[in-house]
Coordinates of C-alpha atoms and ligand atoms in Angstrom, one line a residue:
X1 CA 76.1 -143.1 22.1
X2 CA 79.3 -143.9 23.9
X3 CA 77.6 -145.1 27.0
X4 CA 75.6 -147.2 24.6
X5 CA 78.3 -148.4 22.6
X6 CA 80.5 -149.2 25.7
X7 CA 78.0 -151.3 27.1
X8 CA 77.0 -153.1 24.8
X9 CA 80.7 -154.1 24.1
X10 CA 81.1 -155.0 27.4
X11 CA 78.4 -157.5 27.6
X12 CA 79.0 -159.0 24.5
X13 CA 82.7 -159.4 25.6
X14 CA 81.7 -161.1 28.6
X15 CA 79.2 -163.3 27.0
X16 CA 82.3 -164.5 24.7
X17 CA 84.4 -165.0 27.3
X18 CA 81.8 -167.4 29.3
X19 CA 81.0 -169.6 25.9
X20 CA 85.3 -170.2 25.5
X21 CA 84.8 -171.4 28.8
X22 CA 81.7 -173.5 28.7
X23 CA 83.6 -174.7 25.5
X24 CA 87.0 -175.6 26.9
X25 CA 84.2 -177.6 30.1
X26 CA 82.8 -179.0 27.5
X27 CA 86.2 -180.5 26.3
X28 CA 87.0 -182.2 29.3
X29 CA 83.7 -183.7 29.0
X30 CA 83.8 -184.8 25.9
X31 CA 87.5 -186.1 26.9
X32 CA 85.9 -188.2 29.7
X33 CA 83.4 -189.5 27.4
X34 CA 86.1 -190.9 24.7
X35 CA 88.2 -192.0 27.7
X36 CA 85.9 -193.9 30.1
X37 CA 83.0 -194.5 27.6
X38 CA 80.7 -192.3 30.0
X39 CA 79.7 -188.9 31.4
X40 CA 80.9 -187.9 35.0
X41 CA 78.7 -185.8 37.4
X42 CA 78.7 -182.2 37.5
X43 CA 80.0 -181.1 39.7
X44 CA 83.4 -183.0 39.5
X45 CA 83.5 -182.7 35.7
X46 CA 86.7 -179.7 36.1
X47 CA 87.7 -181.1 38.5
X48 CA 89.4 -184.1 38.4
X49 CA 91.4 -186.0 35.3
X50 CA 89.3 -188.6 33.6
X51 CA 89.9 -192.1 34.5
X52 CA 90.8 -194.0 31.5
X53 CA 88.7 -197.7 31.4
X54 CA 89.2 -199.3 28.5
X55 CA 92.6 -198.1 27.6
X56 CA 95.9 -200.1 28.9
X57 CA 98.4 -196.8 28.4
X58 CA 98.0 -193.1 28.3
X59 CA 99.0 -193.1 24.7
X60 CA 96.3 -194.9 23.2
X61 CA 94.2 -193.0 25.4
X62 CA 95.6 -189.5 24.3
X63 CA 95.4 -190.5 20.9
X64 CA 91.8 -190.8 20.6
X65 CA 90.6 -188.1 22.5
X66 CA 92.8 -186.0 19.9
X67 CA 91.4 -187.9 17.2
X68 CA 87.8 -187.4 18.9
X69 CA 87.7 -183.8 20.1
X70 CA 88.4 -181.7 17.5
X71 CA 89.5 -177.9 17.8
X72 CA 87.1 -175.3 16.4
X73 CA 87.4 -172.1 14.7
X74 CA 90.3 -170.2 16.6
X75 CA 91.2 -173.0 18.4
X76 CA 93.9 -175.3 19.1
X77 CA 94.7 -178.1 20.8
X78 CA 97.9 -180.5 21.7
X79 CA 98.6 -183.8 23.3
X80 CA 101.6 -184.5 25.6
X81 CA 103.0 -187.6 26.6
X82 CA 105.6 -187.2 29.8
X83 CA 105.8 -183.8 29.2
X84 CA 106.8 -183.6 25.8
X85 CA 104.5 -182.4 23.1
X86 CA 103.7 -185.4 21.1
X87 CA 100.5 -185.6 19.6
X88 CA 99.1 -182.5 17.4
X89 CA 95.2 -182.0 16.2
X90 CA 94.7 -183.7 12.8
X91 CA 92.8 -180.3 11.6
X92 CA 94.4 -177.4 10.3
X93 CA 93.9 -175.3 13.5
X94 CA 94.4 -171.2 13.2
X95 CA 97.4 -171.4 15.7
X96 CA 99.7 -174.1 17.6
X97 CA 101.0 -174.8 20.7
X98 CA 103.9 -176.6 20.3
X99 CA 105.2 -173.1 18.6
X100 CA 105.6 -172.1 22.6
X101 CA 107.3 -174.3 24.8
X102 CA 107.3 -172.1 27.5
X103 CA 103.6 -172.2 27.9
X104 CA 103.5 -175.9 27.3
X105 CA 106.0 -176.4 30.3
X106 CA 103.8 -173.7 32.3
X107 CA 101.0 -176.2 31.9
X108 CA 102.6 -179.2 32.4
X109 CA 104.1 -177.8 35.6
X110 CA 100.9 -176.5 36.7
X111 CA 99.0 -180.2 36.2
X112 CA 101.6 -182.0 37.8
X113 CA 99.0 -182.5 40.6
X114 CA 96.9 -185.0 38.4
X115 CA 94.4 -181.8 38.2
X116 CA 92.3 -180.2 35.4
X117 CA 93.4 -176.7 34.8
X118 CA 91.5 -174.0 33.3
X119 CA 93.7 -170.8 33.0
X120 CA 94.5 -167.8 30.6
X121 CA 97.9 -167.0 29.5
X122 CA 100.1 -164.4 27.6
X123 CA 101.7 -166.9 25.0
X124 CA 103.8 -165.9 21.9
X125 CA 101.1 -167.5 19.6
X126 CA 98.7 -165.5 21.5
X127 CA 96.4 -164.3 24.3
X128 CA 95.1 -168.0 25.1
X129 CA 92.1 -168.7 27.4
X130 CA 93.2 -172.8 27.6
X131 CA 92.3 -176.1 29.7
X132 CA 94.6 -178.9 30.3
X133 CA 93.4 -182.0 31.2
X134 CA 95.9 -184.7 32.2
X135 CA 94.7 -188.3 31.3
X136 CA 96.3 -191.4 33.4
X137 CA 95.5 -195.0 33.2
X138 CA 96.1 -197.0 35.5
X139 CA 99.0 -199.5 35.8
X140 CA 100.7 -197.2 33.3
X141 CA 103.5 -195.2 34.2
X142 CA 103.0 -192.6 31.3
X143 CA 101.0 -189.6 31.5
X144 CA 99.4 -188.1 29.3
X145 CA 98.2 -184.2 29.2
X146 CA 95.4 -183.0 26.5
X147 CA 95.6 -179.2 26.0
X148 CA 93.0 -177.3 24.6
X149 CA 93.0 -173.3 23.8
X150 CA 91.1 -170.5 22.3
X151 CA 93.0 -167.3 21.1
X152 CA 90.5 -164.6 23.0
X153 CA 92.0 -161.7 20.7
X154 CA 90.6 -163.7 18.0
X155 CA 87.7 -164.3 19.5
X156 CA 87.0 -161.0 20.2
X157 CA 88.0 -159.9 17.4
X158 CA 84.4 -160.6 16.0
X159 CA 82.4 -157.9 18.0
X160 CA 85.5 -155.4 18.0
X161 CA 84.9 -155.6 14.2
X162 CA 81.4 -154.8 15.5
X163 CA 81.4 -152.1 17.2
X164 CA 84.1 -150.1 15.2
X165 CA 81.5 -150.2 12.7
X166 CA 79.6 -148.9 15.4
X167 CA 81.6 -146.2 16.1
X168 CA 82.2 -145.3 13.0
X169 CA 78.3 -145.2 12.1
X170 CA 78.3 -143.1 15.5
X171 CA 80.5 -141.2 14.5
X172 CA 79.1 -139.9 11.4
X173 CA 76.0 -139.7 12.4
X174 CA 76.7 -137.3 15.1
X175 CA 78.2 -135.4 12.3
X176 CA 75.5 -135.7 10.4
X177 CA 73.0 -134.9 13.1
X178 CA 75.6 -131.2 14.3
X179 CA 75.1 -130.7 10.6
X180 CA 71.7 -131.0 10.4
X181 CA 71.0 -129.0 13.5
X182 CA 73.8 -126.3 12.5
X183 CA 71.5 -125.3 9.5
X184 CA 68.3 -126.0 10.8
X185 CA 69.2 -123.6 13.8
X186 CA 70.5 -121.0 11.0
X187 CA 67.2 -121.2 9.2
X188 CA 65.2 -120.9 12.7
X189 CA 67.8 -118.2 13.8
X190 CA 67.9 -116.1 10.2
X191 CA 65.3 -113.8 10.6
X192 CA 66.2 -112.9 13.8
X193 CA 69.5 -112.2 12.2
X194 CA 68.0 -110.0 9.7
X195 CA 65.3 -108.1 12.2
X196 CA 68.5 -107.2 14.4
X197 CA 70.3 -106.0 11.0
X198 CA 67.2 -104.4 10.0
X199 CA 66.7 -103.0 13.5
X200 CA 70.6 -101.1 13.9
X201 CA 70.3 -100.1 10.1
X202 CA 67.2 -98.0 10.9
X203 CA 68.3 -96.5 14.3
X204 CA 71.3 -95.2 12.7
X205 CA 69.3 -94.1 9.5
X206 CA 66.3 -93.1 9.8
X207 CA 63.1 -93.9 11.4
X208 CA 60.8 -94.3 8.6
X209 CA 62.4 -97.5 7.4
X210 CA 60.1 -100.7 8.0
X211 CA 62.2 -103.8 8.2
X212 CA 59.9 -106.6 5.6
X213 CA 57.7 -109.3 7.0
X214 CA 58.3 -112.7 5.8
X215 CA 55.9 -115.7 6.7
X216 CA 53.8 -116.3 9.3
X217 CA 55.2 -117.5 12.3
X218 CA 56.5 -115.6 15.9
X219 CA 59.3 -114.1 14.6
X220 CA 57.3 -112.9 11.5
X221 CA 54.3 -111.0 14.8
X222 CA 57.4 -109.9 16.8
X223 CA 59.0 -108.0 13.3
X224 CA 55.5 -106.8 13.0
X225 CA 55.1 -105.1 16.3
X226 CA 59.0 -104.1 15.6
X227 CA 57.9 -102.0 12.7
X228 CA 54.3 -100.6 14.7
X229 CA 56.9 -99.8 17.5
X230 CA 58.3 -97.6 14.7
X231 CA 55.8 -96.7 13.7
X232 CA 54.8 -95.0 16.7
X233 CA 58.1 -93.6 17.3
X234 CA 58.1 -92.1 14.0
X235 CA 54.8 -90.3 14.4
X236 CA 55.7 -88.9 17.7
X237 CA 59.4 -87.3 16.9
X238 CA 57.9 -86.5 13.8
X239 CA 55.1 -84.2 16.1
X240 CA 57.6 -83.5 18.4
X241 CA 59.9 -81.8 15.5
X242 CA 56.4 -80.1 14.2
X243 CA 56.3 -78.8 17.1
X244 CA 59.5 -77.3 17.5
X245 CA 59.5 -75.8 14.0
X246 CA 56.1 -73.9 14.9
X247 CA 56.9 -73.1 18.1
X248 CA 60.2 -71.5 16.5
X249 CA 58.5 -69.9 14.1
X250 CA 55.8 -68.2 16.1
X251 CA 58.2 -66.9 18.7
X252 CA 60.1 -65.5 16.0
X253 CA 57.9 -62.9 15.5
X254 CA 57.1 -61.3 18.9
X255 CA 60.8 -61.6 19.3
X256 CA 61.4 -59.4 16.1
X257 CA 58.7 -57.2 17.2
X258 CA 60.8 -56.5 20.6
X259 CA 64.0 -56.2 19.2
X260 CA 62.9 -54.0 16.7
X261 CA 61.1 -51.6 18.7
X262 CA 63.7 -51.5 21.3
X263 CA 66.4 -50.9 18.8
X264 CA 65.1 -47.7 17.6
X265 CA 63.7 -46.1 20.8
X266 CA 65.0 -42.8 21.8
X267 CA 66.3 -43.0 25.7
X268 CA 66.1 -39.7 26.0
X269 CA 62.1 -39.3 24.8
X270 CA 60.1 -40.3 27.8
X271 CA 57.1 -41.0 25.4
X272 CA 59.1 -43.1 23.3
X273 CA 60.2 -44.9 26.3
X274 CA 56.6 -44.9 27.5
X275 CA 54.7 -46.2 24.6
X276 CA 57.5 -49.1 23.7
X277 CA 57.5 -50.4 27.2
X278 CA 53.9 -51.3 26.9
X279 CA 54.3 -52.7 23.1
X280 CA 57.0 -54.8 24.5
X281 CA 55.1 -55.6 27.7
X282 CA 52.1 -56.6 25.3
X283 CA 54.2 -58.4 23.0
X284 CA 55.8 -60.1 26.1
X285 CA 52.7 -61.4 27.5
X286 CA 51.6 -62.4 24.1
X287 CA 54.5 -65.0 24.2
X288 CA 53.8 -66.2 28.0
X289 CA 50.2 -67.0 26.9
X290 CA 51.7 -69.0 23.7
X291 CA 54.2 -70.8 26.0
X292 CA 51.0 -71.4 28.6
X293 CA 48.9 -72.8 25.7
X294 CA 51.9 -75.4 23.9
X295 CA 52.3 -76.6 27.5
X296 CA 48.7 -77.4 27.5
X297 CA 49.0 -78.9 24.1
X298 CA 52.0 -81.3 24.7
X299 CA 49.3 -82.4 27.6
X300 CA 46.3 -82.9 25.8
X301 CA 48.6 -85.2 23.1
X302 CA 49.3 -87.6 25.8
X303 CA 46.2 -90.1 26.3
X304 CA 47.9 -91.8 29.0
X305 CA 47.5 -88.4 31.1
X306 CA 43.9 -88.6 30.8
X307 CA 42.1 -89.4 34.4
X308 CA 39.1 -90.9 33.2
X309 CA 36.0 -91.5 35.7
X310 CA 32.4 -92.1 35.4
X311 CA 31.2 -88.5 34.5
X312 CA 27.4 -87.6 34.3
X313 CA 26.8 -85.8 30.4
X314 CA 23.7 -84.0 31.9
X315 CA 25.7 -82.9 35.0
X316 CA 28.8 -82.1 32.9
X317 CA 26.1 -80.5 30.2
X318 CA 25.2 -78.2 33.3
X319 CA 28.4 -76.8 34.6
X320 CA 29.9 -76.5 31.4
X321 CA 27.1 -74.2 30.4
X322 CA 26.8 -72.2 33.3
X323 CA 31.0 -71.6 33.3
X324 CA 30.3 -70.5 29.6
X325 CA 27.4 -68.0 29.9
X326 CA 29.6 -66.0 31.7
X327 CA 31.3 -64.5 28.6
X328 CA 29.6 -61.7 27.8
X329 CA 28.1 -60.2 25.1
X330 CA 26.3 -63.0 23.8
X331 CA 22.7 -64.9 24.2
X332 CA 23.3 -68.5 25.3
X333 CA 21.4 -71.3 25.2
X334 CA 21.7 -75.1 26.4
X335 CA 19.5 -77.1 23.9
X336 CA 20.1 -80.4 24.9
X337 CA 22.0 -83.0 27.5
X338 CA 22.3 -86.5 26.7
X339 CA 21.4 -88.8 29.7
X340 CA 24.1 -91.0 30.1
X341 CA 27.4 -91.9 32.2
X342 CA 30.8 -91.6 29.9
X343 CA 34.2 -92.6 31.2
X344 CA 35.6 -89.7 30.1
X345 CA 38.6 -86.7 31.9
X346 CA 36.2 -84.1 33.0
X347 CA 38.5 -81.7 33.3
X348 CA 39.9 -81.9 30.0
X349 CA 36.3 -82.1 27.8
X350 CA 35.3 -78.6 29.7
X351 CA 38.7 -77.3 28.8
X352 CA 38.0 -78.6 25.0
X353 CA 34.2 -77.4 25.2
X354 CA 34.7 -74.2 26.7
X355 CA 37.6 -73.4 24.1
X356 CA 35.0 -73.9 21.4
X357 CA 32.4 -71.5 23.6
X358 CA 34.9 -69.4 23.6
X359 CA 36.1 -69.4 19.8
X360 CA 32.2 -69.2 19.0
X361 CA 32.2 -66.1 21.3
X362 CA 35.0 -64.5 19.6
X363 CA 34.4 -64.9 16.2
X364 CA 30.2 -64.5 16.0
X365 CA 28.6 -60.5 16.0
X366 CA 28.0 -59.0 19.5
X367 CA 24.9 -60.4 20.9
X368 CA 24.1 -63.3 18.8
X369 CA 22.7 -66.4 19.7
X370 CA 25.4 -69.4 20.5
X371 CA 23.5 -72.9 21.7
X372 CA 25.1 -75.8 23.3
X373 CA 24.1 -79.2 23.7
X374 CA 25.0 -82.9 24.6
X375 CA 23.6 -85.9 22.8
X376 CA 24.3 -89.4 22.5
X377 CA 24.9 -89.9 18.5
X378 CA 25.1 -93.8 18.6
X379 CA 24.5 -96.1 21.6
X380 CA 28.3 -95.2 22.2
X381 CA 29.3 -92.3 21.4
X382 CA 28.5 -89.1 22.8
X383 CA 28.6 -85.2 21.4
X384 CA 29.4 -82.0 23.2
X385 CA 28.8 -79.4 20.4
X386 CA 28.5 -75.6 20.3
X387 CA 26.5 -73.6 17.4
X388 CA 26.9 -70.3 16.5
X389 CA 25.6 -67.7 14.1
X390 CA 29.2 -66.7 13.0
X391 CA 30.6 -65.6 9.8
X392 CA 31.3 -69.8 9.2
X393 CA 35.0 -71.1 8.4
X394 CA 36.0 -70.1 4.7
X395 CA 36.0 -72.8 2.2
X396 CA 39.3 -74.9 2.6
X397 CA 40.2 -73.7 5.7
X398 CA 38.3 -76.3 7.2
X399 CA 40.9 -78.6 7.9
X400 CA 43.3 -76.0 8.5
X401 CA 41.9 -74.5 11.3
X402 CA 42.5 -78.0 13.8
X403 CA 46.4 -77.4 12.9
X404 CA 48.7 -75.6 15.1
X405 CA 49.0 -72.4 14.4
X406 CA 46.7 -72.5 12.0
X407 CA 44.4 -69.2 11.5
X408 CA 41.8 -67.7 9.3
X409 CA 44.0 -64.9 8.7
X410 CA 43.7 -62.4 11.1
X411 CA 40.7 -61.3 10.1
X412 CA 38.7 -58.5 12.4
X413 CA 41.9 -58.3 14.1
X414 CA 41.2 -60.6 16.7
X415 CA 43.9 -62.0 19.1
X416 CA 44.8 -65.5 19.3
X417 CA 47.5 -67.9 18.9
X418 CA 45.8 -70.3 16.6
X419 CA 46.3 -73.3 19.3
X420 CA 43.1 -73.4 20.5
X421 CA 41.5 -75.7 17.8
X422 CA 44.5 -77.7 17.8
X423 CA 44.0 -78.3 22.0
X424 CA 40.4 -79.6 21.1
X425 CA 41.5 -81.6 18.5
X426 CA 44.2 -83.3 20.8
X427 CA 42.3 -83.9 23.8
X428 CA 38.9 -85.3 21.2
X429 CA 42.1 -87.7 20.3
X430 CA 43.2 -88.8 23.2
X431 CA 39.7 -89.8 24.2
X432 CA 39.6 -92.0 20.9
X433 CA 37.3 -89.6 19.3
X434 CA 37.2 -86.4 16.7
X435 CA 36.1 -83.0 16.5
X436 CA 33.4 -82.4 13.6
X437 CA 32.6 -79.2 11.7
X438 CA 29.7 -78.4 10.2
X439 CA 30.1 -74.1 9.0
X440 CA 28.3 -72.1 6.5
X441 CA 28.5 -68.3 6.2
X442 CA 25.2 -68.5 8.9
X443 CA 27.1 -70.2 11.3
X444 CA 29.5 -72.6 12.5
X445 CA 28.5 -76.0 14.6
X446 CA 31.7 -77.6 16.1
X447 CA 31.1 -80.8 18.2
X448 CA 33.7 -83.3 20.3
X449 CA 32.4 -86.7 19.4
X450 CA 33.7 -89.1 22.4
X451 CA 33.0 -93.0 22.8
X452 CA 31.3 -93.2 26.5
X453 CA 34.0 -96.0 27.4
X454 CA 37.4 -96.5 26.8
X455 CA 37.1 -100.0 25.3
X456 CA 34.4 -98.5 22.9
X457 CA 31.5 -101.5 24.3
X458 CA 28.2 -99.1 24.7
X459 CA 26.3 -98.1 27.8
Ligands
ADP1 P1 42.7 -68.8 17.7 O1 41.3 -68.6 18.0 O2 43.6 -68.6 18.8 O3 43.1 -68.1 16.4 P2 41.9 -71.5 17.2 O4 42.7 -72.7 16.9 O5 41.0 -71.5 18.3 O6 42.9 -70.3 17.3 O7 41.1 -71.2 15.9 C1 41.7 -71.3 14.6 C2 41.0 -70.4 13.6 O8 39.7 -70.9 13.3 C3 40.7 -69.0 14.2 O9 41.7 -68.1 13.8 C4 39.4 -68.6 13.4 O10 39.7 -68.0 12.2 C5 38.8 -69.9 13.1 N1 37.6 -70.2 14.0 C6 37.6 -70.9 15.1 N2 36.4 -70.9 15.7 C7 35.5 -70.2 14.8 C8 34.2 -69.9 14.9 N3 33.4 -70.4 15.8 N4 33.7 -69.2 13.9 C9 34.5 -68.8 12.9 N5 35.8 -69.0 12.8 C10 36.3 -69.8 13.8

């Protein structure tokens, strides 16, 4: 805006400059024309004094073109005769000459040569832009000197008036415009403001918090991902506390055992001795094999450890079964195998399969009859499920059983640590799939229901 303002100023003052001067060339024309009754050329019009015709003495002369060329707005004019001011304008002009001598000798010195002069000068009446134009008749001895002059502050004064409105409009619209964009940034900025507040609130509180969503615009997607970001979070220190509470928990025990036993044994009864060294030793290993199988959990939680590849169900079906049939005591049967290639870890669906060969193996009567199959159960999902003629999961225990440590109470006094389920469960999720139940007191049928690809499209 100043750039603009400044330029246009400075053009405009030029052009006001040029129009005093074609004015004060326009004087000595019009002088000529009152003096000798006609126009001279162009080119000599500044140039040289005009050449009186019809007038027999430079007063005459001087008097008309006073009485003939009349001073405009902010403009003056004088005539001199021999060097003394004689002759003022019959208008009321804005300022006068004859109230500074000293430029009225300047310019009669400075036309002494008979010349026109055109000339600017620092007067006490003013900053005057001014042309004198010396008029001589012939035969007379007298000489006259018409002086003409504009007062350029005044002039000026015009587009300074101008552009201080300018400035001043400028001026306040820049204000108006910072304070414009000072709140309309504030608005835009605001819920950034708040998701940071929101954001340090909950990191020192707690994680649970969910900072609102307002609107519908970018900042209103990034809060939401904010709060699924912390919502994720929250899910996995929540497991990860689980965890540690269980884990606690169940060591607690073994370690209670040990202490106990260890407490009261008599050092000096080498049966004692014997028989609570292998208790502890039991007890001991019991707590290696728990520590084996959370490891295993932790992994199976993680979906980003899985190594997915193309894996062939029948194949899979195959080796799975044959790995299986080697627990004894039992008759076992592959009933089925889906034909179709899953992107699915191999290593960890045998892990998850054979764990529920294995429960079925442990918790059905001595040579029963325990089947396993594969099928595809919708164009993309597929099923790796084990059947068994078992006692069948008690009635609100089905849910139970999936979570860590969770048991059917120790019923027939089997061993186990009660992660097993809980592995199967993980690694079904971690695929993007679940492990069903179907149990009755006949039998139990678990099954690990997998898409066959990752992004869920079928096969
Ligand atoms: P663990 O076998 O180490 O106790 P699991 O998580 O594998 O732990 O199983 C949890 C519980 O589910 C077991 O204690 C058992 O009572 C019950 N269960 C699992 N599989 C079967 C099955 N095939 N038949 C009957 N009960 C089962």
């Amino acid at each position: 805006m100043t750039v603009a303002g400044g330029t246009a100023y400075l053009v405009q003052r030029d052009r006001v400059l040029h129009a005093i001067d074609d004015h004060l060339h326009a004087a000595v024309e019009s002088a000529r024309v009152v003096v000798t009754g006609s126009g001279g050329a162009e080119s000599d019009r500044a140039a040289a004094a005009p050449e009186t015709a019809g007038f027999t003495d430079a007063r005459t002369a001087l008097e008309a073109v006073l009485a003939r060329v009349l001073p405009g707005p902010r403009q003056s004019a004088i005539g001199i005769l021999d060097g003394a001011p004689t002759y003022v304008s019959a208008l009321d002009t804005d300022f006068h000459l004859e109230d500074d001598p000293a430029f009225l000798d300047r310019v009669v010195a400075e036309t002494a040569d008979g010349s026109v002069r055109l000339g600017t000068a620092q007067s006490s009446v003013g900053n005057l832009r001014y042309i004198a134009i010396p008029i001589i008749v012939q035969g007379s001895d007298s000489r006259g000197l018409f002086v003409t002059a504009y007062d350029v502050d005044a002039e000026l004064a015009v587009i300074t008036t101008a552009f201080t409105t300018y400035a001043w409009v400028a001026l306040t619209s820049l204000v108006g415009i910072g304070l414009v964009g000072w709140y309309v940034a504030g608005r835009l900025l605001r819920p950034i403001r708040h998701l940071t507040a929101a954001a340090s609130h909950i990191t020192a509180t707690d994680l649970s918090e969910r900072i609102p969503v307002a609107g519908n615009d970018d900042v209103s997607a990034l809060t939401a991902t904010v709060n699924d970001m912390l919502g994720r979070l929250d899910t996995s220190i929540t497991t990860q506390q689980q965890l540690l509470t269980d884990v606690r928990h169940e060591l607690k025990t073994p370690l209670t055992i040990v202490r106990g036993h260890l407490e009261l044994v008599d050092a000096t009864d080498a049966d004692d001795v014997r028989a609570t060294r292998a208790l502890v030793i039991d007890e001991l290993d019991r707590m290696s094999g728990l520590v084996d199988e959370i490891g295993l959990l932790a992994d199976s939680q993680t979906s980003g450890a899985l190594q997915r590849r193309e894996v062939d169900v029948a194949d899979l079906s195959e080796q799975v079964f044959s790995k299986a049939s080697a627990i004894s005591n039992h008759d076992w049967r592959l009933a089925e195998t889906a034909t179709v290639v899953a992107s699915v870890d191999a290593g960890r669906i045998t892990q998850a399969w054979l764990q529920l060969a294995d429960n079925a193996a442990k918790y059905s009567p001595a040579g029963s009859l325990i089947q396993m199959g594969s099928r595809l159960r919708t164009a993309n999902r597929v099923e790796f499920w084990v059947l068994d003629e078992g006692p069948g999961i008690p009635e609100g225990m089905e849910e139970r059983i999936f979570e860590r440590f969770g048991r059917v109470d120790a019923r027939r006094g089997i061993q186990g640590s009660g992660l097993g389920l809980a592995i199967v469960a993980a690694i079904a999720q971690a695929h993007g799939g679940t492990v069903t139940l179907q149990t009755s007191p006949g039998g139990s049928r678990f099954a690990i229901d997998v898409p066959t690809a990752q992004d869920g499209t079928p096969r």
